Amino acid sequence: MDDVYLLKFGGNAIKGRRDLARLSGEVASLIKDGARIVIVHGGGPEINAELERNGIEPVKVAGVRVTDDATLEITEKVLRSINADVVEELRAAGVDAIGIPGHMVAEFVRREPYMATVDGKEVLVDLKNVGEVTSASVDTIGDLLESGVTPVIYPIGADSEGRHLNVNADSMAAGIAAGIRCREMIQITDVPGILLDVNDPSTLQSSLTLEQVDRLIGDGVISGGMIPKVDACRRALEAGVAKVRMVNGRDENSIVSDIMQEGIEHGTVISR
Ligand SMILES: Nc1ncnc2c1ncn2[C@@H]1O[C@H](COP(=O)(O)OP(=O)(O)O)[C@@H](O)[C@H]1O
Ligand SMILES: [Mg+2]
């Protein structure tokens, strides 16, 4: 699907109605220019806030949320509500958007407990109700795009028995991007891209290979929420997506429209 762009954004990058309206305006103009768009969104900060209101402390391991039953219920409720807001703003901008849970357009497996090094110690990590995409329904997404609809996907999957699973939004995006082999996957986040020093925007790496990314993970330069993001880039690239990129959604002038003009480079482009 080489005219399809997959846009993924999280709740830190796109905060509230104003940001959503801005993004929606850009999506509308991209569609007018002939692009087809698939949107995947997360909602980390909103989920954390709602968990805390319910007396649950948010826990993440390597950027992925540990999701017990109570956390899953809250996560799903918050994601559904964000999804409704995104769809509403897109429609207000003239985009024929529909909201879809991940489990309607992809298949998932539950992530089994695994051994990992945390704070220098080997521990068993059990993420509980967390899944990852095994395959995406290319036909369903293709049919929607074909009829001029923009799918807005929130990252709740289901296992083969229909039990719901929380999915990191970056890995949801990667699974879809890999399945439909879109032209470009753009991750809209709250940093300018991959930085050598997270506190210094001048250390932006405008292009990196997967090998360089591995080195930066090994050195601890890439950590936390950036880990599922680069994993997502790897998966998409290995599946044949031509380009993957991270950009800053906090950038006031443009979120995505600039980057689709040839030759204008923003953020970090990762290549094989
Ligand atoms: N090397 C790095 N460069 C940029 N950001 C990094 C890096 N390492 C870790 N991060 C963190 O990753 C975060 C983005 O991931 P996350 O918080 O999950 O956002 P999103 O909601 O976009 O998924 C950044 O805000 C930053 O704190
Ligand atoms: Mg994240």
XYZ file of N, CA and C and ligand atoms in Angstrom:
844
model
N 0.860 -1.195 0.000
C 0.000 0.000 0.000
C 0.891 1.238 0.000
N 1.362 1.605 -1.185
C 2.451 2.579 -1.200
C 1.999 4.040 -1.233
N 0.701 4.285 -1.069
C 0.292 5.668 -0.834
C -0.291 5.811 0.573
N -0.051 4.799 1.411
C -0.621 4.823 2.756
C 0.449 5.232 3.772
N 0.108 6.206 4.582
C 0.978 6.629 5.670
C 0.336 6.197 6.972
N 1.119 5.584 7.832
C 0.597 5.241 9.151
C 1.132 6.261 10.150
N 0.225 6.922 10.834
C 0.616 7.911 11.845
C 0.319 7.345 13.217
N 1.308 7.369 14.086
C 1.081 6.932 15.459
C 1.379 8.103 16.379
N 0.491 8.362 17.320
C 0.827 9.387 18.303
C 0.445 8.949 19.705
N 1.147 9.507 20.665
C 0.883 9.226 22.077
C 0.319 10.460 22.751
N -0.096 10.273 23.972
C -0.780 11.335 24.704
C 0.112 12.477 25.170
N 1.421 12.294 25.136
C 2.296 13.411 25.482
C 2.488 14.335 24.292
N 2.455 13.747 23.098
C 2.689 14.519 21.884
C 1.459 15.331 21.513
N 0.295 14.712 21.640
C -0.956 15.353 21.250
C -1.805 15.443 22.510
N -1.854 16.651 23.067
C -2.533 16.851 24.367
C -3.778 17.709 24.191
N -4.927 17.133 24.373
C -6.153 17.930 24.382
C -6.676 18.289 23.008
N -7.799 19.000 23.038
C -8.557 19.290 21.819
C -7.801 20.160 20.819
N -7.009 21.099 21.313
C -6.316 21.994 20.366
C -5.325 21.224 19.515
N -4.528 20.366 20.176
C -3.563 19.547 19.438
C -4.288 18.627 18.456
N -5.392 18.054 18.944
C -6.136 17.119 18.086
C -6.703 17.825 16.866
N -7.169 19.052 17.076
C -7.742 19.809 15.968
C -6.643 20.132 14.944
N -5.464 20.482 15.444
C -4.324 20.795 14.576
C -3.927 19.568 13.758
N -3.804 18.433 14.433
C -3.447 17.190 13.740
C -4.518 16.837 12.709
N -5.781 17.007 13.105
C -6.888 16.637 12.213
C -6.875 17.491 10.953
N -6.575 18.779 11.109
C -6.492 19.668 9.948
C -5.417 19.191 8.984
N -4.288 18.760 9.543
C -3.198 18.277 8.688
C -3.567 16.977 7.991
N -4.225 16.097 8.731
C -4.643 14.826 8.135
C -5.619 15.108 6.992
N -6.542 16.040 7.222
C -7.520 16.388 6.185
C -6.811 16.887 4.926
N -5.784 17.728 5.102
C -5.143 18.265 3.892
C -4.281 17.219 3.202
N -3.703 16.319 3.977
C -2.941 15.220 3.352
C -3.853 14.338 2.508
N -5.038 14.077 3.040
C -5.988 13.233 2.306
C -6.423 13.958 1.024
N -6.614 15.267 1.148
C -6.988 16.057 -0.029
C -5.894 15.966 -1.103
N -4.647 15.872 -0.636
C -3.523 15.757 -1.579
C -3.331 14.341 -2.123
N -4.194 13.432 -1.717
C -4.131 12.086 -2.301
C -3.544 11.007 -1.411
N -3.085 11.379 -0.208
C -2.534 10.360 0.701
C -3.685 9.586 1.350
N -3.410 8.357 1.701
C -4.354 7.611 2.526
C -3.673 7.394 3.883
N -4.476 7.510 4.938
C -3.896 7.558 6.273
C -4.523 6.499 7.175
N -3.672 5.834 7.945
C -4.136 4.978 9.041
C -3.569 5.587 10.309
N -4.415 5.732 11.313
C -3.954 6.327 12.572
C -3.996 5.288 13.689
N -2.932 5.250 14.479
C -2.887 4.438 15.698
C -2.529 5.396 16.829
N -3.243 5.327 17.939
C -2.888 6.218 19.050
C -2.757 5.449 20.351
N -2.001 6.049 21.266
C -1.885 5.507 22.608
C -2.615 6.431 23.561
N -2.118 6.503 24.783
C -2.767 7.369 25.770
C -2.096 7.266 27.126
N -0.768 7.069 27.108
C -0.009 6.836 28.337
C -0.322 7.763 29.491
N -0.168 9.088 29.305
C -0.372 9.989 30.438
C -1.808 9.972 30.961
N -2.779 9.876 30.055
C -4.175 9.834 30.492
C -4.449 8.538 31.270
N -3.858 7.443 30.809
C -4.045 6.158 31.504
C -3.404 6.236 32.893
N -2.182 6.777 32.956
C -1.523 6.923 34.257
C -2.376 7.740 35.219
N -2.930 8.847 34.729
C -3.727 9.723 35.586
C -4.958 8.980 36.114
N -5.600 8.225 35.236
C -6.818 7.511 35.652
C -6.476 6.359 36.616
N -5.324 5.697 36.378
C -4.901 4.642 37.308
C -4.685 5.245 38.688
N -3.984 6.392 38.714
C -3.686 7.019 40.004
C -4.960 7.466 40.715
N -5.930 7.980 39.947
C -7.220 8.349 40.557
C -7.885 7.143 41.197
N -7.575 5.944 40.683
C -8.162 4.725 41.229
C -7.237 4.019 42.223
N -6.191 4.724 42.636
C -5.290 4.179 43.641
C -4.370 3.086 43.123
N -4.160 3.043 41.806
C -3.262 2.030 41.242
C -1.991 2.723 40.757
N -0.845 2.184 41.180
C 0.408 2.798 40.742
C 0.808 2.238 39.371
N 0.988 3.115 38.369
C 1.393 2.619 37.043
C 2.788 2.004 37.093
N 2.954 0.827 36.485
C 4.268 0.179 36.444
C 4.610 -0.159 34.996
N 5.826 0.213 34.568
C 6.271 -0.151 33.225
C 7.607 -0.862 33.313
N 7.819 -1.815 32.429
C 9.122 -2.469 32.303
C 9.578 -2.266 30.858
N 10.756 -1.680 30.701
C 11.296 -1.365 29.363
C 10.235 -0.687 28.493
N 9.547 0.272 29.078
C 8.599 1.085 28.319
C 7.230 0.450 28.097
N 7.029 -0.769 28.599
C 5.748 -1.457 28.384
C 5.007 -1.610 29.715
N 3.713 -1.296 29.709
C 2.925 -1.283 30.935
C 2.626 -2.684 31.450
N 2.924 -2.935 32.732
C 2.498 -4.171 33.375
C 0.995 -4.028 33.603
N 0.208 -4.969 33.052
C -1.241 -4.776 32.966
C -2.006 -5.891 33.677
N -2.317 -5.660 34.971
C -3.170 -6.634 35.658
C -4.621 -6.376 35.244
N -5.576 -7.155 35.781
C -6.968 -7.054 35.324
C -7.537 -5.648 35.527
N -7.270 -5.064 36.716
C -7.824 -3.737 37.006
C -7.215 -2.694 36.062
N -5.917 -2.836 35.796
C -5.231 -1.895 34.892
C -5.772 -2.017 33.469
N -6.054 -3.248 33.072
C -6.594 -3.456 31.719
C -7.939 -2.754 31.562
N -8.770 -2.901 32.584
C -10.121 -2.319 32.505
C -10.031 -0.794 32.356
N -9.174 -0.192 33.162
C -9.020 1.267 33.108
C -8.372 1.698 31.790
N -7.362 0.960 31.375
C -6.659 1.289 30.130
C -7.626 1.279 28.946
N -8.442 0.245 28.905
C -9.382 0.116 27.778
C -10.397 1.259 27.793
N -10.881 1.594 28.983
C -11.874 2.666 29.094
C -11.275 4.000 28.631
N -10.060 4.278 29.071
C -9.418 5.552 28.711
C -9.122 5.590 27.202
N -8.617 4.486 26.664
C -8.297 4.466 25.225
C -9.550 4.662 24.377
N -10.657 4.057 24.821
C -11.914 4.197 24.073
C -12.368 5.648 24.060
N -12.185 6.294 25.196
C -12.619 7.684 25.292
C -11.722 8.608 24.447
N -10.409 8.366 24.464
C -9.504 9.153 23.609
C -9.864 8.918 22.144
N -10.126 7.652 21.813
C -10.454 7.300 20.434
C -11.680 8.077 19.948
N -12.677 8.179 20.822
C -13.892 8.912 20.443
C -13.564 10.380 20.178
N -12.690 10.959 20.998
C -12.294 12.362 20.793
C -11.544 12.539 19.472
N -10.650 11.612 19.173
C -9.860 11.718 17.939
C -10.794 11.652 16.729
N -11.708 10.690 16.773
C -12.643 10.527 15.652
C -13.505 11.779 15.495
N -13.948 12.315 16.618
C -14.802 13.508 16.570
C -14.065 14.690 15.924
N -12.810 14.897 16.333
C -12.040 16.022 15.766
C -11.745 15.803 14.285
N -11.451 14.567 13.915
C -11.178 14.296 12.500
C -12.422 14.565 11.668
N -13.576 14.137 12.176
C -14.834 14.365 11.436
C -15.124 15.844 11.327
N -14.829 16.578 12.400
C -15.043 18.027 12.356
C -14.172 18.664 11.277
N -13.019 18.035 11.005
C -12.112 18.563 9.969
C -12.463 18.015 8.582
N -13.526 17.239 8.522
C -13.977 16.750 7.217
C -13.419 15.391 6.827
N -12.801 14.691 7.788
C -12.238 13.367 7.492
C -13.269 12.298 7.874
N -13.491 11.354 6.974
C -14.431 10.270 7.246
C -13.709 9.207 8.095
N -13.632 9.478 9.400
C -12.860 8.610 10.302
C -13.774 7.636 11.030
N -13.252 6.419 11.275
C -13.975 5.538 12.195
C -13.008 4.973 13.239
N -13.506 4.820 14.453
C -12.704 4.287 15.547
C -12.801 2.768 15.575
N -11.671 2.121 15.755
C -11.641 0.645 15.747
C -10.672 0.147 16.826
N -11.091 -0.856 17.623
C -10.112 -1.472 18.521
C -9.177 -2.373 17.717
N -7.945 -2.502 18.182
C -6.958 -3.325 17.484
C -7.471 -4.720 17.166
N -8.257 -5.310 18.108
C -8.652 -6.716 17.902
C -9.590 -6.906 16.713
N -10.128 -5.792 16.163
C -10.973 -5.949 14.978
C -10.172 -5.950 13.676
N -8.897 -5.549 13.762
C -8.107 -5.482 12.524
C -6.785 -6.246 12.598
N -6.592 -7.009 13.672
C -5.328 -7.742 13.780
C -5.484 -8.926 14.732
N -4.508 -9.840 14.662
C -4.469 -10.948 15.615
C -3.285 -10.766 16.556
N -3.416 -11.343 17.733
C -2.457 -11.070 18.800
C -2.084 -12.347 19.531
N -0.914 -12.321 20.161
C -0.605 -13.346 21.167
C -0.273 -12.644 22.467
N -0.590 -13.327 23.551
C -0.232 -12.853 24.876
C 1.276 -12.945 25.041
N 1.887 -11.936 25.650
C 3.339 -12.010 25.876
C 3.630 -12.844 27.115
N 4.360 -13.904 26.888
C 4.687 -14.807 28.000
C 5.740 -14.157 28.896
N 5.756 -14.556 30.181
C 6.803 -14.041 31.077
C 8.196 -14.343 30.517
N 9.152 -13.444 30.720
C 10.496 -13.629 30.184
C 11.535 -13.132 31.192
N 12.770 -13.648 31.046
C 13.852 -13.221 31.929
C 14.472 -11.937 31.375
N 14.730 -10.997 32.255
C 15.364 -9.751 31.806
C 16.252 -9.214 32.913
N 17.187 -8.366 32.506
C 18.052 -7.738 33.498
C 17.436 -6.403 33.887
N 17.028 -6.274 35.147
C 16.457 -5.023 35.636
C 17.305 -4.574 36.823
N 17.849 -3.370 36.727
C 18.749 -2.834 37.756
C 19.880 -3.816 38.071
N 20.432 -4.416 37.019
C 21.572 -5.300 37.188
C 21.246 -6.702 37.673
N 19.937 -6.977 37.915
C 19.567 -8.308 38.408
C 18.727 -9.051 37.385
N 18.941 -10.379 37.269
C 18.118 -11.206 36.391
C 16.775 -11.449 37.073
N 15.710 -10.996 36.463
C 14.393 -11.212 37.077
C 13.413 -11.736 36.035
N 12.355 -12.396 36.531
C 11.290 -12.856 35.646
C 10.290 -11.705 35.506
N 10.109 -11.259 34.260
C 9.159 -10.172 34.006
C 7.847 -10.761 33.506
N 6.763 -10.473 34.234
C 5.443 -10.922 33.797
C 4.590 -9.685 33.528
N 4.367 -9.405 32.255
C 3.610 -8.200 31.883
C 2.102 -8.412 32.047
N 1.705 -9.641 32.348
C 0.285 -10.013 32.541
C -0.529 -9.855 31.255
N -1.590 -9.014 31.267
C -2.486 -8.966 30.091
C -1.933 -8.077 28.973
N -0.766 -8.455 28.479
C -0.148 -7.666 27.409
C 0.029 -8.564 26.187
N -0.303 -8.010 25.033
C -0.175 -8.793 23.810
C 0.658 -8.093 22.770
N 0.961 -8.826 21.717
C 1.570 -8.189 20.549
C 0.918 -8.717 19.281
N 1.019 -7.909 18.234
C 0.356 -8.247 16.979
C 1.113 -9.370 16.283
N 0.383 -10.403 15.853
C 1.023 -11.438 15.045
C 0.730 -11.211 13.563
N -0.482 -10.738 13.257
C -0.775 -10.424 11.854
C -1.896 -9.404 11.787
N -1.901 -8.635 10.727
C -2.928 -7.607 10.564
C -3.860 -8.007 9.429
N -5.117 -7.621 9.559
C -6.078 -7.936 8.514
C -5.971 -6.905 7.390
N -5.158 -7.262 6.409
C -4.880 -6.340 5.305
C -6.180 -6.023 4.545
N -7.039 -7.053 4.410
C -8.289 -6.842 3.659
C -9.193 -5.817 4.340
N -9.363 -5.977 5.646
C -10.257 -5.054 6.364
C -9.752 -3.620 6.248
N -8.455 -3.445 6.507
C -7.897 -2.085 6.454
C -7.936 -1.564 5.014
N -7.606 -2.433 4.070
C -7.635 -2.060 2.656
C -9.028 -1.636 2.201
N -10.045 -2.394 2.625
C -11.429 -2.066 2.237
C -11.836 -0.696 2.776
N -11.467 -0.437 4.025
C -11.820 0.861 4.627
C -11.160 1.990 3.832
N -9.871 1.839 3.580
C -9.134 2.884 2.851
C -9.712 3.066 1.447
N -10.027 1.942 0.834
C -10.586 1.944 -0.527
C -11.878 2.760 -0.592
N -12.657 2.674 0.498
C -13.920 3.430 0.467
C -13.762 4.816 1.097
N -12.527 5.269 1.207
C -12.300 6.652 1.635
C -12.380 6.877 3.133
N -12.340 5.772 3.888
C -12.444 5.884 5.345
C -11.053 5.882 5.974
N -10.870 6.683 6.999
C -9.608 6.714 7.740
C -9.774 5.946 9.054
N -9.144 4.771 9.169
C -9.259 4.001 10.411
C -8.433 4.643 11.536
N -9.041 4.739 12.700
C -8.357 5.272 13.890
C -8.343 4.142 14.919
N -7.170 3.537 15.071
C -7.072 2.278 15.825
C -6.519 2.514 17.223
N -7.208 1.971 18.231
C -6.637 2.042 19.588
C -6.135 0.662 19.996
N -5.039 0.637 20.783
C -4.275 -0.605 20.952
C -4.805 -1.563 22.023
N -6.017 -2.064 21.801
C -6.518 -3.162 22.623
C -6.679 -4.365 21.705
N -5.942 -5.421 22.018
C -6.003 -6.633 21.218
C -6.823 -7.688 21.932
N -6.804 -8.901 21.401
C -7.479 -10.017 22.058
C -6.711 -11.289 21.715
N -6.709 -12.240 22.676
C -6.055 -13.520 22.370
C -7.044 -14.415 21.616
N -6.636 -15.638 21.299
C -7.493 -16.484 20.454
C -8.801 -16.853 21.160
N -8.838 -16.691 22.493
C -10.090 -16.970 23.201
C -10.938 -15.709 23.393
N -10.474 -14.614 22.812
C -11.258 -13.381 22.901
C -10.984 -12.552 24.149
N -10.015 -12.975 24.971
C -9.679 -12.167 26.162
C -8.864 -10.960 25.750
N -9.296 -9.807 26.241
C -8.638 -8.584 25.796
C -7.222 -8.441 26.339
N -6.380 -7.788 25.545
C -4.975 -7.592 25.894
C -4.609 -6.136 25.661
N -3.787 -5.609 26.543
C -3.240 -4.274 26.331
C -2.015 -4.416 25.419
N -1.890 -3.508 24.485
C -0.773 -3.578 23.538
C -0.090 -2.219 23.541
N 1.210 -2.197 23.632
C 1.918 -0.920 23.508
C 1.563 -0.317 22.145
N 1.239 0.977 22.137
C 0.754 1.591 20.894
C 1.804 1.561 19.786
N 3.081 1.642 20.162
C 4.129 1.566 19.136
C 4.157 0.178 18.503
N 3.986 -0.867 19.324
C 4.039 -2.196 18.720
C 2.754 -2.490 17.951
N 1.639 -1.909 18.396
C 0.404 -1.990 17.596
C 0.649 -1.368 16.208
N 1.228 -0.187 16.219
C 1.491 0.529 14.962
C 2.408 -0.289 14.057
N 3.440 -0.887 14.656
C 4.400 -1.669 13.870
C 3.728 -2.884 13.241
N 2.877 -3.545 14.013
C 2.185 -4.734 13.496
C 1.306 -4.387 12.303
N 0.620 -3.252 12.400
C -0.244 -2.821 11.300
C 0.623 -2.400 10.102
N 1.635 -1.589 10.376
C 2.505 -1.094 9.298
C 3.142 -2.265 8.553
N 3.613 -3.256 9.322
C 4.243 -4.422 8.713
C 3.231 -5.192 7.875
N 2.011 -5.315 8.393
C 0.972 -6.072 7.691
C 0.570 -5.424 6.379
N 0.360 -4.120 6.406
C -0.132 -3.461 5.183
C 1.019 -2.934 4.324
N 2.224 -3.059 4.807
C 3.408 -2.524 4.129
C 3.159 -1.128 3.578
N 2.923 -0.219 4.519
C 2.610 1.156 4.124
C 3.872 1.840 3.590
N 3.681 3.004 3.040
C 4.815 3.740 2.477
C 5.725 4.263 3.572
N 5.109 4.746 4.632
C 5.905 5.328 5.708
C 5.157 5.186 7.033
N 5.900 4.890 8.085
C 5.334 4.913 9.431
C 5.939 6.111 10.153
N 5.076 6.984 10.649
C 5.554 8.185 11.322
C 5.107 8.144 12.780
N 6.076 8.144 13.664
C 5.761 8.124 15.092
C 5.861 9.544 15.631
N 4.719 10.066 16.028
C 4.661 11.434 16.544
C 4.802 11.346 18.065
N 5.880 11.916 18.583
C 6.121 11.772 20.018
C 6.422 13.126 20.649
N 6.946 13.131 21.856
C 7.128 14.406 22.567
C 8.595 14.825 22.641
N 9.429 14.205 21.820
C 10.840 14.596 21.707
C 11.125 14.783 20.213
N 12.176 15.539 19.867
C 12.442 15.808 18.446
C 12.821 14.562 17.637
N 13.097 13.465 18.324
C 13.550 12.243 17.653
C 14.461 11.539 18.640
N 15.397 10.746 18.146
C 16.335 10.077 19.048
C 17.457 11.056 19.392
N 17.663 11.235 20.672
C 18.659 12.184 21.170
C 19.770 11.421 21.880
N 20.975 11.945 21.790
C 22.075 11.321 22.549
C 21.956 11.713 24.011
N 21.428 12.906 24.250
C 21.137 13.367 25.604
C 19.688 13.849 25.601
N 18.811 13.121 26.327
C 17.369 13.449 26.286
C 17.067 14.890 26.679
N 18.004 15.522 27.399
C 17.749 16.897 27.825
C 18.331 17.935 26.871
N 18.932 17.473 25.778
C 19.584 18.409 24.871
C 19.159 18.170 23.417
N 18.187 18.984 22.946
C 17.644 18.790 21.597
C 18.700 18.907 20.497
N 19.840 19.570 20.809
C 20.868 19.703 19.776
C 21.583 18.374 19.511
N 21.307 17.353 20.338
C 21.945 16.042 20.124
C 21.076 15.118 19.270
N 20.108 15.721 18.564
C 19.224 14.946 17.688
C 20.014 14.176 16.628
N 19.660 12.913 16.459
C 20.262 12.086 15.411
C 19.296 12.061 14.237
N 19.648 12.708 13.130
C 18.642 12.820 12.068
C 18.510 11.543 11.256
N 19.539 10.707 11.257
C 19.337 9.390 10.654
C 20.196 8.360 11.374
N 19.630 7.179 11.552
C 20.320 6.092 12.245
C 20.017 4.779 11.544
N 20.991 3.871 11.566
C 20.724 2.514 11.076
C 20.299 1.664 12.274
N 19.727 0.492 11.985
C 19.313 -0.399 13.072
C 20.508 -0.821 13.921
N 21.670 -0.958 13.253
C 22.882 -1.329 13.971
C 23.281 -0.242 14.977
N 23.194 1.013 14.529
C 23.507 2.126 15.441
C 22.504 2.180 16.589
N 21.241 1.884 16.262
C 20.202 1.859 17.290
C 20.542 0.810 18.360
N 20.972 -0.382 17.903
C 21.338 -1.443 18.857
C 22.433 -0.984 19.802
N 23.393 -0.280 19.232
C 24.503 0.203 20.057
C 23.992 1.197 21.107
N 23.084 2.077 20.674
C 22.549 3.079 21.607
C 21.700 2.436 22.706
N 21.036 1.320 22.384
C 20.284 0.598 23.425
C 21.275 -0.016 24.403
N 22.316 -0.655 23.848
C 23.348 -1.284 24.681
C 24.007 -0.292 25.620
N 24.213 0.924 25.130
C 24.867 1.962 25.936
C 23.905 2.634 26.912
N 22.621 2.274 26.825
C 21.638 2.889 27.723
C 21.193 4.273 27.271
N 21.597 4.686 26.072
C 21.192 6.010 25.561
C 19.721 5.985 25.154
N 19.316 4.879 24.553
C 17.906 4.684 24.221
C 17.307 3.837 25.339
N 16.265 4.386 26.012
C 15.692 3.659 27.144
C 14.196 3.929 27.221
N 13.554 3.371 28.229
C 12.132 3.631 28.516
C 11.254 3.508 27.283
N 10.376 4.518 27.108
C 9.395 4.500 26.023
C 10.006 4.511 24.635
N 11.301 4.845 24.545
C 11.956 4.852 23.238
C 12.251 3.424 22.764
N 12.297 2.470 23.704
C 12.622 1.088 23.329
C 11.521 0.459 22.451
N 10.243 0.472 22.912
C 9.211 -0.064 22.000
C 9.129 0.702 20.676
N 9.510 1.978 20.700
C 9.480 2.760 19.462
C 10.513 2.257 18.450
N 11.737 2.039 18.917
C 12.748 1.560 17.955
C 12.492 0.096 17.574
N 11.943 -0.693 18.517
C 11.547 -2.069 18.163
C 10.511 -2.029 17.048
N 9.591 -1.070 17.159
C 8.532 -0.914 16.151
C 9.141 -0.559 14.801
N 10.123 0.322 14.831
C 10.791 0.711 13.572
C 11.447 -0.495 12.937
N 12.104 -1.299 13.762
C 12.787 -2.487 13.249
C 11.784 -3.430 12.578
N 10.683 -3.673 13.278
C 9.701 -4.619 12.741
C 9.145 -4.121 11.404
N 8.823 -2.831 11.359
C 8.245 -2.274 10.131
C 9.252 -2.343 8.980
N 10.497 -1.967 9.263
C 11.525 -1.984 8.209
C 11.756 -3.401 7.702
N 11.822 -4.345 8.647
C 12.096 -5.729 8.246
C 10.955 -6.304 7.426
N 9.741 -5.755 7.622
C 8.586 -6.231 6.844
C 8.493 -5.539 5.488
N 9.367 -4.574 5.245
C 9.365 -3.948 3.927
C 8.768 -2.558 3.861
N 8.464 -1.971 5.028
C 8.025 -0.565 5.024
C 9.239 0.274 4.608
N 9.038 1.180 3.646
C 10.186 1.863 3.046
C 10.840 2.853 4.003
N 10.035 3.492 4.837
C 10.610 4.554 5.653
C 9.931 4.603 7.016
N 10.716 4.757 8.054
C 10.138 4.967 9.380
C 10.808 6.186 10.003
N 10.002 6.941 10.710
C 10.491 8.222 11.178
C 9.835 8.586 12.508
N 10.596 9.306 13.337
C 10.029 9.867 14.572
C 10.046 11.372 14.462
N 8.957 12.015 14.814
C 8.920 13.481 14.788
C 8.289 14.009 16.075
N 8.473 15.301 16.266
C 7.978 15.929 17.487
C 6.587 16.522 17.287
N 5.621 15.994 18.023
C 4.259 16.518 17.939
C 4.098 17.837 18.665
N 5.119 18.210 19.456
C 5.059 19.481 20.176
C 5.507 20.637 19.285
N 5.999 20.303 18.117
C 6.427 21.295 17.145
C 5.201 22.117 16.727
N 5.219 23.417 17.011
C 4.015 24.229 16.841
C 3.550 24.353 15.390
N 4.513 24.409 14.466
C 4.119 24.740 13.099
C 3.466 23.597 12.364
N 4.053 22.430 12.518
C 3.524 21.335 11.724
C 3.734 20.041 12.474
N 2.803 19.155 12.348
C 3.006 17.850 12.947
C 3.521 16.907 11.877
N 2.801 16.831 10.784
C 3.194 15.865 9.766
C 3.277 16.417 8.349
N 2.575 17.486 8.058
C 2.446 17.842 6.639
C 3.787 18.166 5.983
N 4.650 18.908 6.692
C 5.966 19.249 6.132
C 6.757 18.033 5.687
N 6.688 16.983 6.515
C 7.602 15.872 6.297
C 7.231 15.064 5.071
N 6.055 15.328 4.523
C 5.688 14.568 3.333
C 6.125 15.265 2.060
N 6.708 16.445 2.219
C 7.271 17.087 1.034
C 8.684 16.556 0.853
N 8.980 16.160 -0.357
C 10.300 15.593 -0.644
C 11.407 16.528 -0.152
N 12.413 15.956 0.413
C 13.596 16.749 0.719
C 13.569 17.462 2.053
N 12.377 17.585 2.656
C 12.362 18.247 3.961
C 12.501 17.170 5.034
N 13.566 17.269 5.792
C 13.836 16.226 6.782
C 13.562 16.743 8.188
N 12.806 15.978 8.923
C 12.533 16.314 10.322
C 12.778 15.074 11.161
N 13.046 15.271 12.414
C 13.097 14.149 13.341
C 14.203 13.166 13.016
N 13.970 11.913 13.373
C 14.947 10.849 13.128
C 14.380 9.860 12.120
N 15.117 9.619 11.056
C 14.744 8.579 10.103
C 15.613 7.364 10.414
N 14.978 6.198 10.554
C 15.744 4.984 10.828
C 15.722 4.102 9.587
N 16.887 3.585 9.249
C 16.940 2.717 8.066
C 17.697 1.435 8.397
N 17.598 0.473 7.516
C 18.190 -0.857 7.782
C 19.709 -0.816 7.720
N 17.642 8.455 23.414
C 16.412 8.965 23.579
N 15.999 9.983 22.791
C 14.778 10.517 22.937
N 13.869 10.106 23.867
C 14.222 9.090 24.686
C 15.502 8.468 24.571
N 15.587 7.497 25.517
C 14.423 7.508 26.173
N 13.577 8.452 25.696
C 12.270 8.739 26.244
O 11.250 8.198 25.409
C 10.107 9.032 25.547
C 9.103 8.764 24.442
O 8.402 7.554 24.722
P 6.967 7.587 25.450
O 7.080 8.363 26.717
O 6.483 6.203 25.519
O 6.106 8.496 24.446
P 4.916 8.121 23.452
O 3.677 8.522 24.178
O 5.170 8.991 22.258
O 4.998 6.663 23.138
C 10.688 10.417 25.548
O 9.827 11.371 26.116
C 11.974 10.240 26.359
O 11.751 10.518 27.704
Mg 5.136 5.006 24.464
